[in-house]
XYZ file of C-alpha atoms in Angstrom:
338
model
C 14.863 5.473 6.579
C 17.050 3.980 3.862
C 20.459 2.788 4.962
C 23.162 4.952 3.309
C 25.101 3.108 0.655
C 28.833 3.321 -0.025
C 30.026 6.026 -2.392
C 29.318 4.967 -5.947
C 32.119 4.372 -8.393
C 31.912 4.874 -12.137
C 34.306 2.272 -13.519
C 32.158 -0.823 -13.912
C 33.899 -3.671 -15.712
C 30.905 -5.934 -15.063
C 28.506 -3.576 -16.831
C 28.221 -3.616 -20.601
C 29.375 -0.355 -22.159
C 27.775 1.038 -25.273
C 31.005 0.492 -27.214
C 30.644 -3.212 -26.447
C 27.042 -3.152 -27.560
C 27.826 -1.387 -30.798
C 30.439 -3.984 -31.569
C 27.620 -6.531 -31.581
C 25.633 -4.797 -34.296
C 26.445 -3.365 -37.678
C 23.597 -0.860 -37.521
C 24.471 0.875 -34.250
C 24.829 4.642 -34.357
C 25.104 7.328 -31.692
C 23.164 9.890 -33.698
C 19.614 10.312 -34.862
C 18.731 8.593 -38.106
C 19.426 10.644 -41.204
C 16.467 12.214 -42.915
C 16.250 12.984 -46.645
C 18.533 15.823 -47.597
C 21.142 14.953 -44.975
C 19.306 16.478 -42.003
C 18.902 14.536 -38.796
C 15.485 13.083 -38.070
C 14.085 13.363 -34.569
C 14.358 10.104 -32.628
C 11.105 8.960 -31.033
C 11.370 7.414 -27.572
C 8.358 5.249 -26.703
C 7.574 5.399 -22.971
C 4.485 4.160 -21.092
C 2.133 6.977 -20.132
C 3.037 7.956 -16.535
C -0.449 8.743 -15.274
C -1.131 11.459 -12.732
C 1.931 11.475 -10.470
C 5.705 11.276 -10.546
C 8.676 12.668 -12.402
C 7.527 11.592 -15.857
C 4.005 12.908 -15.294
C 5.321 16.379 -14.495
C 7.797 16.138 -17.368
C 4.926 15.349 -19.707
C 2.762 18.184 -18.443
C 5.318 20.993 -18.457
C 7.235 19.802 -21.532
C 10.520 19.624 -19.632
C 11.218 16.032 -20.652
C 10.851 16.740 -24.365
C 12.980 19.859 -23.907
C 15.747 17.818 -22.280
C 15.582 15.076 -24.904
C 15.494 17.557 -27.792
C 19.126 18.382 -27.018
C 19.900 14.785 -27.982
C 17.644 14.975 -31.051
C 14.744 13.078 -29.510
C 11.145 13.405 -28.370
C 8.725 11.245 -26.367
C 5.826 9.212 -27.680
C 3.605 8.192 -24.773
C 2.192 4.757 -25.413
C -0.024 2.516 -23.326
C 0.143 3.035 -19.584
C 2.615 2.325 -16.819
C 2.012 -0.967 -15.029
C 3.714 -4.276 -14.179
C 7.162 -4.760 -15.682
C 6.549 -8.209 -17.199
C 4.224 -7.000 -20.007
C 6.452 -3.954 -20.538
C 9.439 -6.273 -20.988
C 7.472 -8.251 -23.554
C 6.636 -5.021 -25.365
C 10.327 -4.058 -25.499
C 11.176 -7.519 -26.790
C 8.559 -7.036 -29.521
C 9.899 -3.577 -30.485
C 6.746 -1.849 -29.232
C 8.347 0.083 -26.375
C 11.762 1.650 -25.728
C 11.788 2.476 -22.010
C 10.112 0.893 -18.979
C 10.399 0.947 -15.187
C 10.313 -2.097 -12.942
C 11.825 -3.752 -9.891
C 14.912 -5.922 -9.889
C 12.672 -8.795 -8.766
C 10.311 -8.616 -11.733
C 13.334 -7.816 -13.875
C 15.028 -11.079 -12.955
C 12.030 -13.176 -13.930
C 11.802 -11.283 -17.231
C 15.526 -11.766 -17.844
C 15.021 -15.501 -17.371
C 13.154 -15.452 -20.685
C 14.805 -14.080 -23.880
C 15.319 -10.416 -22.995
C 15.696 -7.657 -25.559
C 16.406 -4.972 -22.961
C 19.039 -3.789 -20.477
C 18.864 -1.868 -17.202
C 20.594 1.500 -17.014
C 19.533 3.155 -13.720
C 18.929 2.112 -10.128
C 16.869 3.526 -7.253
C 17.590 2.211 -3.760
C 15.137 -0.316 -2.268
C 12.093 1.362 -0.738
C 12.596 0.742 2.978
C 9.366 2.504 3.978
C 6.956 2.019 1.074
C 6.913 -1.745 0.534
C 6.219 -4.645 2.829
C 3.642 -7.116 4.162
C 0.317 -5.337 4.525
C -2.325 -6.527 7.002
C -5.719 -5.188 7.987
C -5.978 -3.420 11.332
C -7.365 -5.831 13.914
C -6.367 -8.897 11.908
C -4.511 -10.430 14.827
C -1.337 -10.593 12.746
C 1.376 -8.871 14.763
C 4.489 -10.371 13.208
C 5.726 -12.331 10.208
C 5.507 -15.492 12.345
C 1.749 -14.960 12.580
C 1.476 -15.535 8.810
C 1.961 -19.284 9.273
C -1.121 -21.120 8.039
C -2.498 -17.981 6.409
C -3.049 -16.738 2.856
C -0.908 -13.928 1.457
C -1.562 -12.230 -1.878
C 1.506 -11.779 -4.078
C 2.247 -11.007 -7.712
C 3.973 -14.086 -9.075
C 7.699 -13.694 -9.705
C 7.652 -10.005 -8.802
C 8.006 -7.707 -5.823
C 5.203 -9.292 -3.795
C 6.482 -12.843 -4.007
C 10.014 -11.645 -3.249
C 8.947 -9.655 -0.174
C 6.990 -12.544 1.269
C 9.701 -15.139 0.661
C 12.381 -12.786 1.993
C 10.351 -12.029 5.132
C 9.728 -15.726 5.775
C 13.371 -16.636 5.231
C 14.519 -13.933 7.639
C 12.060 -15.217 10.255
C 13.218 -18.817 9.707
C 9.802 -19.932 8.449
C 9.628 -22.487 5.608
C 7.929 -20.955 2.578
C 5.402 -23.784 2.319
C 3.928 -22.908 5.716
C 2.262 -19.855 4.168
C -0.132 -20.065 1.217
C 0.794 -17.762 -1.651
C -2.238 -16.496 -3.560
C -1.138 -15.272 -6.978
C -3.030 -12.165 -8.058
C -2.425 -9.183 -10.307
C -1.699 -6.132 -8.132
C -4.520 -4.115 -9.692
C -6.988 -6.860 -8.759
C -5.828 -7.473 -5.204
C -7.264 -4.573 -3.180
C -10.826 -5.849 -3.398
C -9.753 -9.371 -2.421
C -7.653 -8.062 0.471
C -10.363 -5.770 1.815
C -12.979 -8.516 1.551
C -10.865 -10.696 3.850
C -10.328 -13.394 1.234
C -6.590 -13.190 1.920
C -4.989 -12.453 5.297
C -2.141 -10.241 4.054
C -0.765 -8.625 0.926
C 2.918 -8.379 0.006
C 2.967 -5.106 -1.887
C 4.767 -1.882 -2.769
C 3.943 1.822 -2.493
C 1.942 2.090 -5.724
C -0.812 0.030 -4.107
C 0.042 0.261 -0.402
C -0.460 4.031 -0.143
C -4.229 3.912 -0.643
C -4.645 1.050 1.842
C -2.525 2.664 4.549
C -4.083 6.045 3.819
C -7.549 4.578 4.401
C -6.581 4.007 8.026
C -7.634 0.364 7.774
C -4.296 -1.351 7.113
C -0.620 -1.197 8.032
C 2.668 -2.966 7.345
C 3.408 -5.778 9.759
C 6.921 -5.659 8.252
C 8.212 -2.976 5.871
C 11.126 -3.154 3.451
C 13.643 -2.199 6.113
C 12.447 -4.898 8.508
C 12.457 -7.476 5.729
C 15.951 -6.527 4.548
C 14.698 -5.951 1.011
C 17.117 -5.560 -1.892
C 14.243 -4.739 -4.228
C 15.678 -1.916 -6.338
C 13.598 0.044 -8.834
C 15.244 0.088 -12.258
C 14.801 1.724 -15.643
C 15.202 -0.518 -18.673
C 15.905 0.360 -22.290
C 15.344 -1.736 -25.386
C 18.771 -3.087 -26.336
C 18.717 -2.018 -29.984
C 17.544 1.465 -29.032
C 20.534 1.812 -26.689
C 22.859 0.592 -29.440
C 21.523 3.104 -31.936
C 20.849 6.102 -29.677
C 23.164 6.117 -26.639
C 23.067 9.940 -26.401
C 19.304 9.808 -25.998
C 19.557 7.219 -23.221
C 22.157 9.338 -21.433
C 19.988 12.458 -21.752
C 17.025 10.537 -20.314
C 19.133 9.319 -17.401
C 20.307 12.858 -16.645
C 16.748 14.141 -16.652
C 15.510 11.342 -14.372
C 18.447 11.804 -12.004
C 17.927 15.540 -11.566
C 14.131 15.384 -11.439
C 14.080 12.543 -8.892
C 16.322 14.585 -6.591
C 13.890 17.500 -6.906
C 10.932 15.175 -6.262
C 12.572 13.870 -3.081
C 12.944 17.447 -1.817
C 9.410 18.505 -2.768
C 7.235 15.383 -3.145
C 3.901 17.201 -3.127
C 4.747 19.018 -6.374
C 4.830 15.671 -8.187
C 1.441 14.432 -6.980
C -1.868 15.010 -8.790
C -0.052 16.543 -11.753
C -3.041 16.545 -14.116
C -5.981 16.341 -11.718
C -6.606 16.374 -7.978
C -9.961 14.599 -8.205
C -11.067 11.178 -9.391
C -9.566 7.680 -9.116
C -6.028 8.716 -10.105
C -5.794 11.495 -7.509
C -3.973 10.977 -4.205
C -5.872 12.770 -1.460
C -6.318 13.000 2.299
C -4.217 10.721 4.489
C -2.972 8.811 1.427
C -1.320 12.009 0.175
C 0.524 12.346 3.467
C 1.636 8.724 3.267
C 2.884 9.052 -0.320
C 4.718 12.293 0.472
C 6.519 10.630 3.361
C 7.466 7.556 1.330
C 8.890 9.715 -1.470
C 10.850 11.924 0.921
C 12.404 8.829 2.505
C 13.063 7.117 -0.825
C 16.011 7.114 -3.185
C 16.891 8.929 -6.393
C 17.689 7.679 -9.894
C 21.410 6.825 -10.043
C 23.856 4.949 -12.280
C 24.267 1.256 -11.506
C 27.359 0.799 -9.348
C 29.346 -2.265 -8.230
C 27.597 -2.342 -4.849
C 24.236 -2.422 -6.628
C 25.306 -5.298 -8.849
C 26.339 -7.322 -5.798
C 22.883 -6.858 -4.312
C 21.211 -7.671 -7.647
C 23.165 -10.926 -7.693
C 22.009 -11.712 -4.161
C 18.395 -11.380 -5.309
C 19.075 -13.603 -8.329
C 20.654 -16.229 -6.081
C 17.721 -16.020 -3.653
C 15.205 -16.457 -6.478
C 17.046 -19.545 -7.702
C 17.210 -20.982 -4.169
C 13.479 -20.392 -3.718
C 12.797 -21.941 -7.143
C 11.115 -18.787 -8.439
C 13.538 -19.096 -11.372
C 14.844 -22.370 -12.740
C 18.449 -21.197 -12.679
C 20.396 -18.243 -11.319
C 19.981 -15.352 -13.763
C 23.126 -13.530 -14.900
C 22.272 -9.919 -14.052
C 25.593 -8.309 -15.010
C 25.146 -9.340 -18.642
C 22.061 -7.141 -18.872
C 23.315 -3.830 -17.456
C 24.524 -0.590 -19.036
C 26.954 1.923 -17.604
C 25.418 5.333 -18.340
C 28.792 6.946 -17.691
C 30.102 5.270 -20.836
C 27.270 6.401 -23.118
C 28.490 8.829 -25.793
């Protein structure tokens, strides 16, 4: 289970407010762009297609997301597909995307570049749904047993963080385990073929492996002590120009994620219950449990920022990033959006 966090506070001096953002640009506005004749044009929010499960998938299917955003003069344009945060960050930087979801770990490595986005929500680290995955019968019974072995990770993201964090907690030098850098969507075949001994991974990919009955976590997020938050990011200029839209999106995500936590099954297999995107059998049970034990979309509070900074410091110490990334400079306080 997730460890309860202290009560959140709303006054966040370390988080950039929209008023501060607007002061940086002469074109910022809190309303939709004006259309000919003085009417307000509908603002288009570009979001990666959510696939077959989750809050956004259900919001797409039943129209509830567009309904919520219409009150702020906006509508959704689904573009591309949800996936790793790094390419989504690049798309926001290139003005091809307005909203994206990612982990604080992948967020830090993206912020180390020249970011054109800011984070505006936080979901608690997934204590149950992420960790170090091993095949049943592998002989790996603890993190210490990874010494001299190969572990698949996504470079600079959740996987690399989980492995390095697990090794550090166990007092094992990072160079005693071989990191094999692979894209998450290419790793299952390598893992199941035995070409790597373990896979540092999160629920998106772990559910199918655990659900198959052939793999399990040798250490999950709770055992590792993970601070790997899930975050929503918004393109900086979009937030400057349309703060009401960002606030409306936050409110929708907050309320819907609370409903999803209470009734996870309703948010699975939204469009189809067959085929490669469907979650079925034991995997469905696993995903339902992970969601029920997970967090909800919340504003970013001071206690979150402290944990973000710990991750940034850890990444710098482990030389994943060249320097310690300044997280606070890239956060928004949704309570201040007007």
